[in-house]
CSV table of C-alpha atoms in Angstrom, one decimal:
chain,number,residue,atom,x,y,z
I,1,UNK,CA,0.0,0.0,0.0
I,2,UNK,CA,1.0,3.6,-1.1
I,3,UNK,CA,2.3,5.6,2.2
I,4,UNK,CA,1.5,9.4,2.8
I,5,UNK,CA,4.1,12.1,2.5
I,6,UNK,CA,5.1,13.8,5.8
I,7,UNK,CA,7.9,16.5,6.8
I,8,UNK,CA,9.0,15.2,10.8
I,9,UNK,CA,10.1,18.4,13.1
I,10,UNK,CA,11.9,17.3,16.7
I,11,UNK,CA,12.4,14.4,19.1
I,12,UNK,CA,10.0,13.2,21.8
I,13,UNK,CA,6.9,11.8,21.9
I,14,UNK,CA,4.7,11.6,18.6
I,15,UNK,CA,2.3,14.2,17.3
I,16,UNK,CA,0.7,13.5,14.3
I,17,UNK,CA,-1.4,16.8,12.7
I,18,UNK,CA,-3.3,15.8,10.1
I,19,UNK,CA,-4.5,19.4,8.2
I,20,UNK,CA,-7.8,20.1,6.3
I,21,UNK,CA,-9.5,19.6,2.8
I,22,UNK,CA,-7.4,21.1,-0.4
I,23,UNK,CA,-4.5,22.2,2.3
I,24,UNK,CA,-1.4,20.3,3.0
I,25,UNK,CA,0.8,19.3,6.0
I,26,UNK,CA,2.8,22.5,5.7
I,27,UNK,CA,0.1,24.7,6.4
I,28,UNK,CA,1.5,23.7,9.9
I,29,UNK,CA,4.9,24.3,9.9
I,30,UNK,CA,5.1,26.9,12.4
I,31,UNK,CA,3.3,25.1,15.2
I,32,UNK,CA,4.9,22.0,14.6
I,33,UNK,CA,8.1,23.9,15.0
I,34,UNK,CA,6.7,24.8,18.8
I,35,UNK,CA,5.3,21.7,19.1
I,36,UNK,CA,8.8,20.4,18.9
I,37,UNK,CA,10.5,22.8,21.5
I,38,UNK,CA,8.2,21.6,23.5
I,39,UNK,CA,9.5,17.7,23.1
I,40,UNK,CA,7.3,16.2,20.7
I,41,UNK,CA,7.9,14.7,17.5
I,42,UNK,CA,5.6,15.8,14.7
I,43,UNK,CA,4.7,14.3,11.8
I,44,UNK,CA,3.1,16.8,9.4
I,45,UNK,CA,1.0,14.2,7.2
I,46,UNK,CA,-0.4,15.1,3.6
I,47,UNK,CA,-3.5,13.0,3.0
I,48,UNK,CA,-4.5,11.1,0.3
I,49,UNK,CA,-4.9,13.2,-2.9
I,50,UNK,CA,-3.5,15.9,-1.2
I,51,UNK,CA,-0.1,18.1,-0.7
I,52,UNK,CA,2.9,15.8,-1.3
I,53,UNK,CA,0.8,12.2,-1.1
I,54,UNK,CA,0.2,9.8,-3.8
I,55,UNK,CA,-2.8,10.1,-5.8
I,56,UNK,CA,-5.7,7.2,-5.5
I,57,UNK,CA,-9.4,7.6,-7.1
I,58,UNK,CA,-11.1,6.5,-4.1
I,59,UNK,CA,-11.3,8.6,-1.1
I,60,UNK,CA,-13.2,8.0,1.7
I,61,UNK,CA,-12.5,8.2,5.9
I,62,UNK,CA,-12.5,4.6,5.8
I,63,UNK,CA,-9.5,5.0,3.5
I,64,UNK,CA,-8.1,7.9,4.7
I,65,UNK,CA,-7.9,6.0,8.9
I,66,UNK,CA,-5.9,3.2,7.2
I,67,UNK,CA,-4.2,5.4,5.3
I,68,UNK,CA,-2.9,6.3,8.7
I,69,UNK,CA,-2.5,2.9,9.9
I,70,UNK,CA,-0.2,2.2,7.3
I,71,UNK,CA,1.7,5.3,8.2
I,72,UNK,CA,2.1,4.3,11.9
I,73,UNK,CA,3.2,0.6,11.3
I,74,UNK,CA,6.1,1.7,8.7
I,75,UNK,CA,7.4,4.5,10.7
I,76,UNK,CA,7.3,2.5,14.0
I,77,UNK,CA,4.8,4.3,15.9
I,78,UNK,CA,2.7,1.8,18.4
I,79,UNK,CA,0.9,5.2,19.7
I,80,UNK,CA,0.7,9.0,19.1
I,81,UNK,CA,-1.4,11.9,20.3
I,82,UNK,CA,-3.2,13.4,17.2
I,83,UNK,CA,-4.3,17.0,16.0
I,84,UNK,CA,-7.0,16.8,13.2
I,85,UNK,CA,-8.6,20.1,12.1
I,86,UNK,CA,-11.8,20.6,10.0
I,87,UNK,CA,-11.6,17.0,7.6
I,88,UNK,CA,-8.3,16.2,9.0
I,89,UNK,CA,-10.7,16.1,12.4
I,90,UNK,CA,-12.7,13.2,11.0
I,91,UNK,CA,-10.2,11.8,9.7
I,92,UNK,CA,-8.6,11.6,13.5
I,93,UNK,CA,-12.0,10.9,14.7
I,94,UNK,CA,-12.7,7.8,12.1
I,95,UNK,CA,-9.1,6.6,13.0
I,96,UNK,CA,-9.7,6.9,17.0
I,97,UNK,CA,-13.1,4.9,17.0
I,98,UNK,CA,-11.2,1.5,14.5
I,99,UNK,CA,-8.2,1.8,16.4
I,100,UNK,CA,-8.4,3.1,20.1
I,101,UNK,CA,-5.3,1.6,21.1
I,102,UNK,CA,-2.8,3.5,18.6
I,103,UNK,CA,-4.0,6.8,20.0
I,104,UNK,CA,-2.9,8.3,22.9
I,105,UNK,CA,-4.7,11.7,22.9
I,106,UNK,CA,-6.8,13.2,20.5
I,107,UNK,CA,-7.5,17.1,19.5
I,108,UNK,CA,-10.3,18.0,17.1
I,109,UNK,CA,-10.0,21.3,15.7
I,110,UNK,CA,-13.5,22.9,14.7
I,111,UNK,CA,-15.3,20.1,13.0
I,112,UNK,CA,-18.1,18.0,14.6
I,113,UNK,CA,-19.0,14.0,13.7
I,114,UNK,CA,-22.2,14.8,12.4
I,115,UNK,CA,-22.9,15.7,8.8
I,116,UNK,CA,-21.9,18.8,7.1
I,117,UNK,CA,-23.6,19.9,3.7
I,118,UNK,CA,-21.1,20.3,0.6
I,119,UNK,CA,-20.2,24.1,0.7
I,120,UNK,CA,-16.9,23.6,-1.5
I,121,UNK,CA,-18.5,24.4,-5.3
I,122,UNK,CA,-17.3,28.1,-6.0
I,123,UNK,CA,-13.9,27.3,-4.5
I,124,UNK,CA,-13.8,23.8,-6.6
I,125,UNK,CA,-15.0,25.4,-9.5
I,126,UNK,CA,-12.0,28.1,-9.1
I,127,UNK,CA,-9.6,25.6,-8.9
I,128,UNK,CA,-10.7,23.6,-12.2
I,129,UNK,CA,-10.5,27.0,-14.4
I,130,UNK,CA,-6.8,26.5,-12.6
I,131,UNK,CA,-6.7,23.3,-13.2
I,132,UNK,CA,-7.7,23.7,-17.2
I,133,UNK,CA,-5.4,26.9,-17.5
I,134,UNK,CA,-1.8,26.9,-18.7
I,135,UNK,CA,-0.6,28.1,-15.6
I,136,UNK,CA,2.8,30.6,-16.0
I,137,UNK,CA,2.7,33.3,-12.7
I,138,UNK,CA,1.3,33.2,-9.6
I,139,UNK,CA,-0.5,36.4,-10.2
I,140,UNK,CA,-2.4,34.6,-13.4
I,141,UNK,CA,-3.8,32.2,-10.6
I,142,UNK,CA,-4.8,34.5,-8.0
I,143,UNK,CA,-6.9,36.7,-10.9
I,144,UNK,CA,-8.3,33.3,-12.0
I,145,UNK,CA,-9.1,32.1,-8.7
I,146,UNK,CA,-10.8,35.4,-7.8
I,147,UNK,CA,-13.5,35.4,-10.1
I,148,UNK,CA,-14.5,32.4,-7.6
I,149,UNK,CA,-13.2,33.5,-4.2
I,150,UNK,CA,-13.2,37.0,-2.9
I,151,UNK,CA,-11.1,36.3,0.0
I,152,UNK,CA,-7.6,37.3,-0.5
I,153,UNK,CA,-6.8,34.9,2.6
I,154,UNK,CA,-8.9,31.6,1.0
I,155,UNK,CA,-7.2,32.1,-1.9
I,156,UNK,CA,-3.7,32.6,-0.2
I,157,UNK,CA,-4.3,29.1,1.8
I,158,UNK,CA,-5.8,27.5,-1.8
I,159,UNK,CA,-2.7,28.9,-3.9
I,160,UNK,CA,-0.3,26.9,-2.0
I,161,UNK,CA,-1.3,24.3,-3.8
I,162,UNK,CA,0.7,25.3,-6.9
I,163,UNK,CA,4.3,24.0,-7.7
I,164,UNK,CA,6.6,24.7,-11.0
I,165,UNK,CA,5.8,21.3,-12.7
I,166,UNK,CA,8.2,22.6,-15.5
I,167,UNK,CA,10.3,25.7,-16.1
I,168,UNK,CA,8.1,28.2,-16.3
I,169,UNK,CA,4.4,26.0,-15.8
I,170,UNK,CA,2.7,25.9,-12.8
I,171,UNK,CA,0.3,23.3,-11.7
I,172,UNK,CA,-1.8,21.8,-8.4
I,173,UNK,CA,-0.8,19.1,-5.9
I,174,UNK,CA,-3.6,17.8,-5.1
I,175,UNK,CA,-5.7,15.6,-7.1
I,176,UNK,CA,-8.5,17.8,-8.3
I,177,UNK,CA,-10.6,15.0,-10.6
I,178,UNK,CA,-10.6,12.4,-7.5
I,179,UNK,CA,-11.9,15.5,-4.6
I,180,UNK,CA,-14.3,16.5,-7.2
I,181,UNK,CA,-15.6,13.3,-7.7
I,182,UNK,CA,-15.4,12.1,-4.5
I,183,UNK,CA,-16.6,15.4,-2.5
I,184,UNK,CA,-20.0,13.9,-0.9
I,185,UNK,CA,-17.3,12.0,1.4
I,186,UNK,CA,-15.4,15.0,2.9
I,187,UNK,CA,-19.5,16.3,4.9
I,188,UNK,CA,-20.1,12.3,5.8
I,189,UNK,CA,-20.9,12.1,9.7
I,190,UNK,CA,-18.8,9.5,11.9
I,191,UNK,CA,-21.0,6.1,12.2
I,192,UNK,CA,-23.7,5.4,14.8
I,193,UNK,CA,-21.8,3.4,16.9
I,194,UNK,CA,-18.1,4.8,16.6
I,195,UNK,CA,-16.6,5.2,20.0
I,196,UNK,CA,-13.4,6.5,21.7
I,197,UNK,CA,-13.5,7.0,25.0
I,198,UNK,CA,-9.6,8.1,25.6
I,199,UNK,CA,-8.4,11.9,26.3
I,200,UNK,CA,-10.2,14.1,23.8
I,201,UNK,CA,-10.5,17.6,23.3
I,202,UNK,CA,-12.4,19.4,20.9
I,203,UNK,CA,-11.3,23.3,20.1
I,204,UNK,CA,-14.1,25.4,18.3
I,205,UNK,CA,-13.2,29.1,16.7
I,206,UNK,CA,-15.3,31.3,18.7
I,207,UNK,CA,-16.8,33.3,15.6
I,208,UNK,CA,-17.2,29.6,13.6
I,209,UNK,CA,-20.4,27.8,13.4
I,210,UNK,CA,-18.8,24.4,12.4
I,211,UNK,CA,-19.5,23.3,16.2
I,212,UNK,CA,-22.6,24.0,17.5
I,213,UNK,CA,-24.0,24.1,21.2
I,214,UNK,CA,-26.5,21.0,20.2
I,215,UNK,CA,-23.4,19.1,18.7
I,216,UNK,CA,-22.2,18.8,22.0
I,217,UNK,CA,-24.3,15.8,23.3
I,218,UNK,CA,-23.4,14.2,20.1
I,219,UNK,CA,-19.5,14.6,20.5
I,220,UNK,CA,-20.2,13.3,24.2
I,221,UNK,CA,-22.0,10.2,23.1
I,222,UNK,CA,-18.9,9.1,20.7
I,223,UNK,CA,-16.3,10.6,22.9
I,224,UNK,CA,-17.6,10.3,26.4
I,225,UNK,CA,-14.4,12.0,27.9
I,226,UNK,CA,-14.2,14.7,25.5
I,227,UNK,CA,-13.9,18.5,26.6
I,228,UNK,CA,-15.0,21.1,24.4
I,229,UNK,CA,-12.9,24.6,24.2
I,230,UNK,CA,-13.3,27.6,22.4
I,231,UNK,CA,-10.2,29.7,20.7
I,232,UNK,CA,-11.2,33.6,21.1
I,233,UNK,CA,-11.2,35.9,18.4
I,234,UNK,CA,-10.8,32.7,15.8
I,235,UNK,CA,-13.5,31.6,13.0
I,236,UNK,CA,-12.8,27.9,10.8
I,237,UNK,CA,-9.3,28.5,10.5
I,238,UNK,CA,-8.4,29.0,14.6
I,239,UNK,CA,-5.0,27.6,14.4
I,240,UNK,CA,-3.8,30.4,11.6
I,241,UNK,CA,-6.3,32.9,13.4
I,242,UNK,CA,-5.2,32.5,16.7
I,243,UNK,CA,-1.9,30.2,17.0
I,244,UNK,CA,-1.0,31.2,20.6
I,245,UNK,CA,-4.1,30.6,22.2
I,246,UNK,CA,-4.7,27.5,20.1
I,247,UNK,CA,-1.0,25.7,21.1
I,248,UNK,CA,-2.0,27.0,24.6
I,249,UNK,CA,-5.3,25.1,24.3
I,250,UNK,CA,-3.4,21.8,23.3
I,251,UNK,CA,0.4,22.0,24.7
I,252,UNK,CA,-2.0,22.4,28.4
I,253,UNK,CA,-4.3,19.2,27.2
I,254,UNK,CA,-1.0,16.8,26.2
């Protein structure tokens, strides 16, 4: 089986932070790099279709859990706390419930288990006029991509998916055709009966309405020892929002 691209920071104990959809494990560079001063080993994953990792037409959490299984066996790691934000969350969440025993602690950042509607179309669409476009500049793909997404920042976090495939040709990472087609996957809710009842903690953005009050009896019955935080001043993306009160959040919990 195919094995996921990482970059590892430090020495210590394992922390595996597994980032969201179209982004990559080095959206996280600068917290794995505290992460590590403070003793941990970190393993900044791309998943499937994503960043660095090898391309595969099906995608699925099922997939994505052994994905990480694989991972974990052929870099010798019998347990590791884990950070999951938004799908990266479910991911951690999907992997937790099949394989309680490979996971020492677990932080969800701003994504419940219950089912999320797609909400991905202008930004997908944006990125196949990308994707279709004889890319030369950067600048050619941010005014592309803005006729889609207004956000400077979006499109900021979406262009850094593009890499010189060639002198003077740019191109995407990720595997656009298999995310498009598989895209009903990334909103699926955790099963029924998926359970983990080791150390979680679940971090919410304050102004973000990806976690809701009424999701919390949910997240208690599959994680019965979960705690549920908020990160002030921080919508969806409370990590890049507010990274000092986020690694306080989770250096406090591990």
């Amino acid at each position: 089986m195919s094995l996921l691209h990482s970059r590892i920071v430090g020495k210590g104990s394992p922390l595996i932070i597994l980032h969201g959809f179209l982004g990559m494990g080095d959206n996280w560079k600068t917290l794995a790099n505290k992460f590590a001063e403070a003793g941990f080993q970190v393993h900044l994953v791309d998943q499937r279709n994503h960043g660095r990792s090898f391309h595969d037409p099906g995608f699925s959490y099922a997939l994505m859990a052994q994905d990480l299984l694989v991972y974990m066996d052929r870099h010798g790691i019998e347990s590791a706390s884990f950070i999951g934000h938004s799908m990266g969350g479910k991911t951690v969440m999907e992997f937790a419930t099949r394989n309680p025993q490979r996971v020492s602690k677990m932080i969800v950042a701003d994504i419940a288990p219950k089912a999320y509607p797609q909400h991905h179309q202008a930004i997908l669409n944006g990125l196949t006029n990308l994707w279709e476009t004889q890319l030369t500049e950067r600048s050619q793909a941010d005014d592309l991509l803005s006729e889609y997404v207004a956000e400077p920042g979006v499109r900021q976090f979406l262009l850094k998916n593009l890499y010189w495939v060639d002198k003077g040709v740019l191109g995407l990472r990720m595997n656009l055709p298999a995310l498009k087609q598989n895209i009903e996957e990334v909103g699926k809710p955790l099963a029924d009966d998926a359970r983990f009842e080791g150390p979680t903690l679940f971090l919410k953005g304050a102004k973000s309405d990806y976690i809701l009050p009424v999701d919390e009896i949910m997240i208690k019955r599959h994680f019965p020892a979960a705690i549920i935080d908020e990160v002030a001043a921080a919508g969806h993306w409370l990590h890049a929002e507010n990274p000092r009160e986020f690694y306080q959040n989770v250096i406090d919990f591990l």
